[in-house]
XYZ file of C-alpha atoms in Angstrom:
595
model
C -213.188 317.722 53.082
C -211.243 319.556 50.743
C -208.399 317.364 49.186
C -206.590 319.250 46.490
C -207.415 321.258 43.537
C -205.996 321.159 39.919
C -205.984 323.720 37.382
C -205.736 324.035 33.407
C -203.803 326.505 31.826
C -204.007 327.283 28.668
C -201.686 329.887 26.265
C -203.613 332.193 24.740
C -201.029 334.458 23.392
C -201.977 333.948 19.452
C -205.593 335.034 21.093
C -204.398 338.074 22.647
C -202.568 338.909 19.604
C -205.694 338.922 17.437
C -207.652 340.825 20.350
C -204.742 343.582 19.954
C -204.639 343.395 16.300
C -208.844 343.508 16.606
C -208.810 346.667 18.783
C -206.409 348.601 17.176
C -208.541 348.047 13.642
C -211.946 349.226 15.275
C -209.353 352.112 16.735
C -208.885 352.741 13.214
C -211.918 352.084 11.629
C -213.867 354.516 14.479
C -211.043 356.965 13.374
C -212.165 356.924 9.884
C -215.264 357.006 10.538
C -214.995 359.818 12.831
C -213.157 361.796 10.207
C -215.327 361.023 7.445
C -218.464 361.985 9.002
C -216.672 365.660 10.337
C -214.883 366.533 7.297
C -218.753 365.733 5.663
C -220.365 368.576 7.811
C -217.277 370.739 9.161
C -217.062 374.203 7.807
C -213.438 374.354 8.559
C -211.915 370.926 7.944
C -208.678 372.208 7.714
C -208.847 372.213 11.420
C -210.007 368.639 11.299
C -207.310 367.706 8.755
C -204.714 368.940 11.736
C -206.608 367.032 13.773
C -207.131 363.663 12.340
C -203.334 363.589 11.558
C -201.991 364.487 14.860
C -204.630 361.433 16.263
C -203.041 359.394 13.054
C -200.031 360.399 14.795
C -200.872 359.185 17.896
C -202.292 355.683 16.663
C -199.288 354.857 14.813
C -196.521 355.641 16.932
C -195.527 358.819 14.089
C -193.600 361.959 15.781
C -193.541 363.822 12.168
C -196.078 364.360 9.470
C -196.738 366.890 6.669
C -199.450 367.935 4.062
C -198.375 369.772 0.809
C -200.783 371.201 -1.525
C -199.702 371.306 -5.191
C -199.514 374.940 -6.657
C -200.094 374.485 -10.520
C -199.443 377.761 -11.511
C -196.317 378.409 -9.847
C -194.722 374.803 -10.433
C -194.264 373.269 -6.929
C -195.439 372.463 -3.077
C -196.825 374.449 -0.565
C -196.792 373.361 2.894
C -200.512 373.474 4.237
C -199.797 371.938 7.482
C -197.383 369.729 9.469
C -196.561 368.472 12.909
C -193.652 367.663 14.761
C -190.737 370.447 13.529
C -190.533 373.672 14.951
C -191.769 376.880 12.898
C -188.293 377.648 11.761
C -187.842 374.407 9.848
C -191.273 374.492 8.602
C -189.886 377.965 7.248
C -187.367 376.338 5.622
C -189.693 374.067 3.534
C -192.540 376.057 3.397
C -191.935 375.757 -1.103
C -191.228 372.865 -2.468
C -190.147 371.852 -6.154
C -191.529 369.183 -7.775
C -189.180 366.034 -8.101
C -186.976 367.573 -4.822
C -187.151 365.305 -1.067
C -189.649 361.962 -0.878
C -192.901 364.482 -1.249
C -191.974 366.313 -4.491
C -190.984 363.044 -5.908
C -194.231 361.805 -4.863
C -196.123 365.012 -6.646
C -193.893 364.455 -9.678
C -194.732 360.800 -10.054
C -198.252 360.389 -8.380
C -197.284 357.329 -6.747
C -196.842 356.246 -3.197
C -192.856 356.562 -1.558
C -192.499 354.107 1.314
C -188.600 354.576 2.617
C -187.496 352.800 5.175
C -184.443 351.960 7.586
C -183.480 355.300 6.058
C -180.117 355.878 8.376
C -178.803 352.478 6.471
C -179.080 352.934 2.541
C -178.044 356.233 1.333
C -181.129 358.384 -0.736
C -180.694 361.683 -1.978
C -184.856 361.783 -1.650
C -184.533 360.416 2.148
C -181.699 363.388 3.065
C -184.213 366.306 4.286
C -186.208 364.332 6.599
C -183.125 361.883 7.819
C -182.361 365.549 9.136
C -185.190 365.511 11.093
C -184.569 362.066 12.651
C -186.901 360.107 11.045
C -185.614 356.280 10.288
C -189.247 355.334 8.623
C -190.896 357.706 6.156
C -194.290 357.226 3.917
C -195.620 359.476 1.667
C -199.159 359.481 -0.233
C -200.042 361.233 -3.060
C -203.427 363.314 -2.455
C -205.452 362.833 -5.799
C -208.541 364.347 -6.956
C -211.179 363.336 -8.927
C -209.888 363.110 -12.107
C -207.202 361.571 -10.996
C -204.576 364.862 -10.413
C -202.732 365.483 -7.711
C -203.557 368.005 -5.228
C -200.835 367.507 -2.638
C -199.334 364.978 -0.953
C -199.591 363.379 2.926
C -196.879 362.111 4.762
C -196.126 360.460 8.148
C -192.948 359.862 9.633
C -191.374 358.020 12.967
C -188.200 358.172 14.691
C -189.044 355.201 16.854
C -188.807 351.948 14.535
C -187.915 351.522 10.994
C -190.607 349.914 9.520
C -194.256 350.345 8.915
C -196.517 347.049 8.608
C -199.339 346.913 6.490
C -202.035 347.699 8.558
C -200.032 351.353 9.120
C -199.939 351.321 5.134
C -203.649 350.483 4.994
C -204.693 353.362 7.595
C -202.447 356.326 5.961
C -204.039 355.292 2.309
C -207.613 355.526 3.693
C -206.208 358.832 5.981
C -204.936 360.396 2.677
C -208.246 359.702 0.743
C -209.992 361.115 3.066
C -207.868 364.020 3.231
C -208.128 364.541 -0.473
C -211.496 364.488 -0.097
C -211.307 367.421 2.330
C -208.780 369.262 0.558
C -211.086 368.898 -2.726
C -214.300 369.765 -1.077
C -212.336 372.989 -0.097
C -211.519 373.791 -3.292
C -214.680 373.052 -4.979
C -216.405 375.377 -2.282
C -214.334 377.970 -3.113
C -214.173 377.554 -7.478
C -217.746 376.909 -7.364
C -219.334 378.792 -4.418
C -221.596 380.439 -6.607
C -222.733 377.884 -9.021
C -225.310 375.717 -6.728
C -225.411 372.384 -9.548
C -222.062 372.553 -9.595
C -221.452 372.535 -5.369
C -224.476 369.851 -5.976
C -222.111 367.425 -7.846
C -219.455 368.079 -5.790
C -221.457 366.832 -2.831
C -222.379 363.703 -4.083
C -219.207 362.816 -5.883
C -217.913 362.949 -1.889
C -220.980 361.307 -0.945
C -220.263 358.546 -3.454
C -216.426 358.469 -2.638
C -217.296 358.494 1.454
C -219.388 355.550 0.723
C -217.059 353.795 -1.369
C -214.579 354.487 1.651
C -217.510 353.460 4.361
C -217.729 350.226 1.942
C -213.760 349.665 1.858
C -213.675 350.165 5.697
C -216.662 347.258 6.108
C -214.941 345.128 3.400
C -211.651 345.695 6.009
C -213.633 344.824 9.334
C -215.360 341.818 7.385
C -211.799 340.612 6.793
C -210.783 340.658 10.072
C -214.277 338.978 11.053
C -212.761 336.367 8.977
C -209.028 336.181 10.101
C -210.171 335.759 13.665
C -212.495 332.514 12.685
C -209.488 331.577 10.636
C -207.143 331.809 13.507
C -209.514 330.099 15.768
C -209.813 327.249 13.325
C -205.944 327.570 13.118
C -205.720 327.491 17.394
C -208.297 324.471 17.493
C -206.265 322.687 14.358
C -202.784 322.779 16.221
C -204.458 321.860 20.270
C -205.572 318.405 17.749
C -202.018 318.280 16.671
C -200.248 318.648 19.743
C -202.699 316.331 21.316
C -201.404 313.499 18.387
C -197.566 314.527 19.653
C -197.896 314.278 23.165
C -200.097 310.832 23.038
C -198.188 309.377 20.091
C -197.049 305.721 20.267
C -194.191 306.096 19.005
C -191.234 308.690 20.998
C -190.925 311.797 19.367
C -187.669 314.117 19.916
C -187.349 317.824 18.466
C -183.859 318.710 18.218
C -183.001 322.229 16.559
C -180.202 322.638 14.014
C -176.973 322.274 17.248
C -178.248 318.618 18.329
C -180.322 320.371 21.851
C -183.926 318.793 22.325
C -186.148 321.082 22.499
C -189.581 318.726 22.794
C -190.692 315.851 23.036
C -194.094 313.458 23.820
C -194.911 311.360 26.805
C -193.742 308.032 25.160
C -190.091 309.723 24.994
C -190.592 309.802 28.543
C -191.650 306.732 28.854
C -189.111 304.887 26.674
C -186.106 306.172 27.875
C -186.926 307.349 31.508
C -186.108 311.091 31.262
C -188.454 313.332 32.344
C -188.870 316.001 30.290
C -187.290 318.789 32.615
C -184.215 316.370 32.136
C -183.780 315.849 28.492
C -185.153 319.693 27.148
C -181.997 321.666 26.701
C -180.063 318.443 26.352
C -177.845 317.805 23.569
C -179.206 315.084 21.450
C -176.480 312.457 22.170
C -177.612 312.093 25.446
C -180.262 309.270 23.634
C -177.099 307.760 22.137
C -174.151 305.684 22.161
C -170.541 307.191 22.061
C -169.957 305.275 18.892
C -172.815 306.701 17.290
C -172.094 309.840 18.013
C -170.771 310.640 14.466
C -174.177 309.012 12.821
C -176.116 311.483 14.363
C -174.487 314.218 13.171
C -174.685 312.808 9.725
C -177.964 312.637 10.041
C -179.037 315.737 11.066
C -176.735 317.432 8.234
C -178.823 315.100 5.924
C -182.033 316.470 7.447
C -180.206 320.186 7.801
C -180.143 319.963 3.716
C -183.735 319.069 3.357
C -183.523 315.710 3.357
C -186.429 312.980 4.699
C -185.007 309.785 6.157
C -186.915 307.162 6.200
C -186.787 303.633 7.866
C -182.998 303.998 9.275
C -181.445 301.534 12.003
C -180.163 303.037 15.080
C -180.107 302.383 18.715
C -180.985 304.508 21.575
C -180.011 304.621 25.254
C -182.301 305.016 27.956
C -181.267 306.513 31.502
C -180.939 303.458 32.779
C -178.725 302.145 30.291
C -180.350 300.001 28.441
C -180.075 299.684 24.749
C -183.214 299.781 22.714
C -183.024 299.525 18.936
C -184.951 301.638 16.927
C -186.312 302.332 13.429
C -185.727 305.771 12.534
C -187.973 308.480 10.609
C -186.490 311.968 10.698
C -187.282 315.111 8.610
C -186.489 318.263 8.983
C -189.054 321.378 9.822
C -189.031 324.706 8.137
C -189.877 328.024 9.256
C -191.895 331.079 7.589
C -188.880 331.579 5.442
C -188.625 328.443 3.898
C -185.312 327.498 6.198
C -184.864 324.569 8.083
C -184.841 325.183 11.707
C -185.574 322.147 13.366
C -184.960 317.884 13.043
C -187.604 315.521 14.209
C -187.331 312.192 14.975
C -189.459 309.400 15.406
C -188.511 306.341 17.047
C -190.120 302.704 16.552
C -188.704 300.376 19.199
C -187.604 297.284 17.624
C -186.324 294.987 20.093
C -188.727 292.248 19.836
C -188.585 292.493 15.899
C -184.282 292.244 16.198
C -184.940 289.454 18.739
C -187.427 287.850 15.959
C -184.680 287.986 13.626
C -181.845 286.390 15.762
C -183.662 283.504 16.188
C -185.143 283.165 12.539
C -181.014 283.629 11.663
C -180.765 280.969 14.003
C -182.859 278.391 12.686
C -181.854 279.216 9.123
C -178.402 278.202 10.278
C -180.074 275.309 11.734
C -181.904 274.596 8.447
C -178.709 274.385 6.534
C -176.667 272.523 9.021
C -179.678 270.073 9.104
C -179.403 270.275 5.295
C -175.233 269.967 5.090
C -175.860 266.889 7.060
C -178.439 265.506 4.708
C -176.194 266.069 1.771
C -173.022 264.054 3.811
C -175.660 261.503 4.634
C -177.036 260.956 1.049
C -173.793 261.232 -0.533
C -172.583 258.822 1.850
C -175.362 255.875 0.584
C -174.943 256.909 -2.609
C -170.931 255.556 -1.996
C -172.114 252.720 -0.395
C -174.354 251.746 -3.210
C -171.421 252.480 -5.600
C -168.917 250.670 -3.788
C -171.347 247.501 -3.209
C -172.796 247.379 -6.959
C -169.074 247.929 -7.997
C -167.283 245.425 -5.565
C -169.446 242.896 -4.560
C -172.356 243.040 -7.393
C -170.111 243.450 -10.316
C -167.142 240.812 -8.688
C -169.849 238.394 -8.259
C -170.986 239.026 -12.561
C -167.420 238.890 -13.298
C -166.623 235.416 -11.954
C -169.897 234.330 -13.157
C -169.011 235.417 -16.401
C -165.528 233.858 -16.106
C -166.882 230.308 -15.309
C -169.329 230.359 -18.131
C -166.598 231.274 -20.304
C -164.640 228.436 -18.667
C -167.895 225.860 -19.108
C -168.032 227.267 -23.327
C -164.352 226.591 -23.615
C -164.474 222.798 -21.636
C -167.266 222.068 -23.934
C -166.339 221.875 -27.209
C -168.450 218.682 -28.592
C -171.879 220.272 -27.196
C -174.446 220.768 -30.200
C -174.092 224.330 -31.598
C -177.624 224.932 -30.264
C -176.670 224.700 -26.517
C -173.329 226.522 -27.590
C -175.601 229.525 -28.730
C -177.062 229.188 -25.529
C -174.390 229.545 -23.503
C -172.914 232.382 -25.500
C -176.098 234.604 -25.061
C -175.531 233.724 -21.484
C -172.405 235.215 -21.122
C -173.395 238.433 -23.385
C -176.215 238.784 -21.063
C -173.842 238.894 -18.339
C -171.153 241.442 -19.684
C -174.204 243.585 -20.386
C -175.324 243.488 -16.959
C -171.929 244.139 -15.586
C -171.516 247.127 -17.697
C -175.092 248.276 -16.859
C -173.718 247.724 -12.998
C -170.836 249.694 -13.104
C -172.937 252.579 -15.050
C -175.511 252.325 -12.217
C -172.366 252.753 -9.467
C -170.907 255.518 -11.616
C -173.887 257.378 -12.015
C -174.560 257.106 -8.295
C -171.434 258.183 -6.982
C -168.071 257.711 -9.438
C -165.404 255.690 -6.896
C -163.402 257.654 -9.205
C -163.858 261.143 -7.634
C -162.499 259.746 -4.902
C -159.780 257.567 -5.662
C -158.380 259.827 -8.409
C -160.071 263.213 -7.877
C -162.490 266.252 -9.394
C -160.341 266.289 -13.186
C -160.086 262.826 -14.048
C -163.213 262.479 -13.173
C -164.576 265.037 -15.435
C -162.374 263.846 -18.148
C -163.949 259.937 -17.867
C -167.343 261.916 -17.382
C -167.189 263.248 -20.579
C -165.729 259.952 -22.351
C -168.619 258.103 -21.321
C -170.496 260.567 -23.277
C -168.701 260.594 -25.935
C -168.782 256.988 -26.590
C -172.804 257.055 -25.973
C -173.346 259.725 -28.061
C -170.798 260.167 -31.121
C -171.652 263.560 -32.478
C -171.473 265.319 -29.284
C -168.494 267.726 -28.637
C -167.117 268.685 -25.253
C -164.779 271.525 -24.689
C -162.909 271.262 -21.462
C -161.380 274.725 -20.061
C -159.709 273.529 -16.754
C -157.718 276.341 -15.041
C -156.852 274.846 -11.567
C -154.692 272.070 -10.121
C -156.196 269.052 -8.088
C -154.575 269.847 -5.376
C -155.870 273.342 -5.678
C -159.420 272.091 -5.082
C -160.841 271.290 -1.437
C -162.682 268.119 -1.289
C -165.779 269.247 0.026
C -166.114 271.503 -3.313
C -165.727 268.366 -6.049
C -168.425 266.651 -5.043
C -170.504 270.049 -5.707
C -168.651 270.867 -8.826
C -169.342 266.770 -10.287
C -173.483 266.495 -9.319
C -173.635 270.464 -10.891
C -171.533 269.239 -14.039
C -173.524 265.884 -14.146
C -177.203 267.146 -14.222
C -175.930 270.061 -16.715
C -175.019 268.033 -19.081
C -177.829 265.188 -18.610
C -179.847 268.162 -19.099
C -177.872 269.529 -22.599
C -178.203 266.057 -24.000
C -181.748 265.202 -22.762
C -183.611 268.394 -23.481
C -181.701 270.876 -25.547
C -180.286 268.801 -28.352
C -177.048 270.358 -28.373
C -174.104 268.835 -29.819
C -170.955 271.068 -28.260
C -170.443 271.713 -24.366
C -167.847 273.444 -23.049
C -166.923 272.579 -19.129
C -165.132 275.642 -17.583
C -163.160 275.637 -14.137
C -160.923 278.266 -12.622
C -160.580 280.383 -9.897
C -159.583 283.440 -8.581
C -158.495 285.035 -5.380
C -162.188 284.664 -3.469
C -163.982 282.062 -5.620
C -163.894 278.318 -6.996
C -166.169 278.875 -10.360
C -167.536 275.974 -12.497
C -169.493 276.874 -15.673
C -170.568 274.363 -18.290
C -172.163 276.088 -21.613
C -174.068 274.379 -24.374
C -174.717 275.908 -28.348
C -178.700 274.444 -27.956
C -182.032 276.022 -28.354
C -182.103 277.005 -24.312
C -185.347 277.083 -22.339
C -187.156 279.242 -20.227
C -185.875 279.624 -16.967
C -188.783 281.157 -14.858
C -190.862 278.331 -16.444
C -188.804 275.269 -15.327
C -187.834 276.571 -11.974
C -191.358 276.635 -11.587
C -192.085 273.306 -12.361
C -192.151 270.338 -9.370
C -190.494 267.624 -11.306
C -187.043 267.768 -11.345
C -184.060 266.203 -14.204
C -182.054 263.392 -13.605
C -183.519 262.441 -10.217
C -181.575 266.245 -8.882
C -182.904 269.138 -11.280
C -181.854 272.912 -11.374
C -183.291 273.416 -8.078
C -181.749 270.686 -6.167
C -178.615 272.460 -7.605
C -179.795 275.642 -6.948
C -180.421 274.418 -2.871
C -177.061 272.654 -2.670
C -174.881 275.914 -4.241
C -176.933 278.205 -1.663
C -176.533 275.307 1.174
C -172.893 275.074 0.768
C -172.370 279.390 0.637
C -172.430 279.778 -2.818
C -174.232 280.589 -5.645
C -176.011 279.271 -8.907
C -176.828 281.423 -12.007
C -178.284 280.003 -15.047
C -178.359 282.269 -18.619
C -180.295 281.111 -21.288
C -183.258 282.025 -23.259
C -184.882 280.352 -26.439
C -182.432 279.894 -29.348
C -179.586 280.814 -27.317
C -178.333 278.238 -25.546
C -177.797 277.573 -21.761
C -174.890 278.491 -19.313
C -175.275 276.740 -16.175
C -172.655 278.728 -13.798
C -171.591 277.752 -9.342
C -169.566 279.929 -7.532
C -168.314 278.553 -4.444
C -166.461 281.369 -1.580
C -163.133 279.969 -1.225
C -163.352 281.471 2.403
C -166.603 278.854 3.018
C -163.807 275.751 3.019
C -161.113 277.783 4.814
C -163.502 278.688 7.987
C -165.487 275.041 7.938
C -168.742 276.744 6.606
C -169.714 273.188 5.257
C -168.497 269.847 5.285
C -169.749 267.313 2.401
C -167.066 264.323 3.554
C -168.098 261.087 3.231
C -167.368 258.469 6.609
């Protein structure tokens, strides 16, 4: 049993166009060919001169035409035949002056006059036959042999005011033939009784008929061509509007107001409009009221020939739901080079955004988890500090005391056991002192007892009784109350491996310890005169100085929101620079307190 049917339809228009342009060429070329072949054998071909140009006429839509024939002797046009004016104006016209109207111009010059839209510009040539009507007007110049001219040719139409260049083509092969005529005519009659002479005259039209037979099959061979062209053309864009309509990706064609005018199957899809719904719809149907604005500014962008490339938007689907979307739009241009239309392709990124909220997420994580490792390592470092310092180095102390007690209460012991006990005790004070180097180094009780600037100041006095020659500079624009505690912490390790590394590796013998601040940042820089170092090189290394290394404070700047930069370069010396947000301590962004 019969269930349904289905058809395919198919537009064929650029087809029929070709099929039109196709017939109205052989039209033309059997014209020619016609004519060619008659005013061969006619013995009257003025008659066939009438009638060729009144079928000319006919073929190309023309209510008006005229044929002058040059008279040498007497200086100007005669009118040898015409069409479309009544015998009273052909009266009027039936002499003609060289240089006077489009035809004497024509005969003057020997070149073609093509006016057109001749109500519009004002032409003293165009005047007589604007009288007539005429808004489109083309005039050949009928040459002989040698290249003279014999007359002229001329079609006019009050119906349009152009000619295309298939009319063009057809008058130019209508007027050679004509001059062909017009010659044979007056050959016959100059030469009728000189046989070589009518002879050459025949094949000279012989040779120019089949130059003109060759023309015409050089003409149909192009349009042999331009119809496989088109073809290729017609099968080239069914390809391309199969790659639309099954892209993966939705595509919307908006013109130059914001209205869709197409789009493929996966627009439909995507935002569940079918396409009877969205065609003739202003573009911000897709959107958002709040990005209403955007989309203007883009298509302004795209209006000025712009190509945009990888832009962020969202769309809105009927439903409502909010997909975001990578954006590619560029704009389309017509046959005149103007942009007349926007398209826009659309890359649905919700799983991508989704992929980034969560890696965001466990970044955050990442540096929590880190924050907390800091607190925690910071914190044993303290506890170290404060056990070496209290209960280590008070346990050295009194030992030292009582041997100093036992050297005193002794006084008759040989000098050998009093040597003894003296190297004892210097053993002792040198451990203590190694002690309390080992607490300070892990975590100065200082910082926190007394703060970020007295600590840098006994930082740098340590130094400077370790290392005589070397010269520190200290710059220090900020009060202590000024700084919050979970910055000095950052500010001491940064200062402490900077200049560990200025005294270890760069031999430098001034460093200069900057800190100040402005109105968004905390900013510690210390700066050494040495040889430098190659950045790139040491960052890449694995081992790092001093037990913490650039990177470690290169992780701890970026941990706690801030930021390290480091300047140097061979025989320049180093500048070892943290920025810290000052908004980071006001909103809680990290915590480095010690329990």
């Amino acid at each position: 049993q019969l269930l349904g049917g289905f058809g395919i339809t198919q537009d064929i228009t650029g087809r029929k166009e070709s099929e039109q342009r196709i017939e109205k060429s052989l039209l033309r070329f059997e014209l020619l060919a016609w004519t060619a072949e008659d005013l061969l054998h006619s013995r009257e071909p003025q008659k066939i001169v009438d009638k060729l140009c009144t079928r000319v006429m006919e073929l190309l839509d023309c209510q008006v035409f005229f044929n002058f024939l040059a008279d040498v002797p007497a200086g100007h046009l005669r009118l040898n035949a015409w069409g479309g004016i009544t015998i009273e104006e052909a009266r009027r016209i039936e002499r003609l002056d060289y240089g006077v109207a489009v035809c004497g111009c024509v005969a003057r010059d020997a070149a073609r006059i093509v006016a057109e839209r001749i109500p519009t510009p004002p032409d003293l040539r165009t005047e007589l036959v604007k009288s007539y009507g005429i808004k489109a007007y083309a005039c050949h110049p009928l040459t002989g042999v040698d290249g003279k001219v014999i007359g002229t040719l001329s079609f006019g139409t009050r119906n349009r005011d152009t000619f295309s260049t298939d009319d063009l083509t057809l008058m130019k092969a209508v007027a050679d033939q004509v001059a062909a005529a017009i010659m044979r005519m007056q050959n016959e009659h100059e030469l009728l009784d000189s046989k070589e002479a009518l002879r050459k005259i025949n094949e000279e039209l012989e040779e120019t008929v089949r130059l003109r037979t060759a023309e015409l099959e050089e003409t149909v061979a192009t349009l042999k061509n331009e119809i496989v062209t088109r073809k290729k053309i017609q099968t080239q864009l069914h390809q391309l509007s199969r790659v639309f309509m099954d892209a993966a990706d939705p595509i919307i064609i908006e013109d130059l107001s914001g209205t869709v005018v197409e789009m493929n199957r996966e627009a439909e899809l995507s935002y569940g409009y079918r396409r009877e719904e969205l065609i003739g719809s202003p573009i911000t149907t897709l959107f958002i009221p709040e990005r209403y604005d955007q989309a203007a500014k883009l298509r302004e962008r795209c209006r000025a020939g712009e190509e945009i490339r990888d832009w962020e938007g969202v769309r809105k689907s009927k439903p409502g739901r909010i997909i975001p979307s990578l954006l590619t739009a560029f704009p389309l241009k017509d046959e005149s080079d103007k942009v007349a239309l926007v398209v826009t392709i659309c890359k649905d990124i919700s799983i991508r955004k989704q992929m980034e909220e969560k890696l965001m997420e466990s970044q955050l994580r990442m540096k929590q988890l880190s924050r907390k490792s800091l607190n925690a390592l910071e914190a044993d470092r303290q506890a170290v500090a404060r056990e070496l310092h209290d209960s280590i180095g008070g346990s050295l102390a009194a030992i030292k005391f009582r041997l100093e007690e036992l050297a005193e209460l002794s006084p008759r012991d040989t000098a050998g056991e009093a040597t003894s006990l003296g190297t004892l005790i210097s053993h002792v004070l040198d451990t203590i002192k190694e002690t309390r180097r080992i607490s300070a180094n892990l975590r100065p009780l200082m910082l926190d007892d007394l703060g970020l600037l007295a600590t840098i100041d006994w930082y740098t006095r340590q130094f400077r009784q370790r290392i005589g020659d070397m010269r520190f500079i200290r710059q220090i624009d900020v009060q202590e109350h000024e700084i919050p505690e979970e910055f000095k912490i950052v500010f001491y390790r940064v200062m402490q491996e900077a200049v560990n590394n200025a005294v270890k590796h760069s031999q430098a013998d001034t460093v200069t310890i900057r800190l100040k601040k402005d109105d968004a940042n905390f900013e510690l820089e210390v700066k050494d005169n040495a040889c430098g170092f190659d950045s790139s090189e040491v960052f890449s290394r694995r081992e790092r100085f001093s037990g913490f290394g650039l990177k470690s404070m290169q992780e701890r700047a970026e941990i706690c929101g801030g930021a390290l930069d480091i300047h140097t370069q061979p025989g320049d010396g180093t500048c070892v620079r943290v920025t810290l947000p000052i908004g980071a301590a006001l909103k809680g962004q990290f915590r480095c307190t010690l329990d």
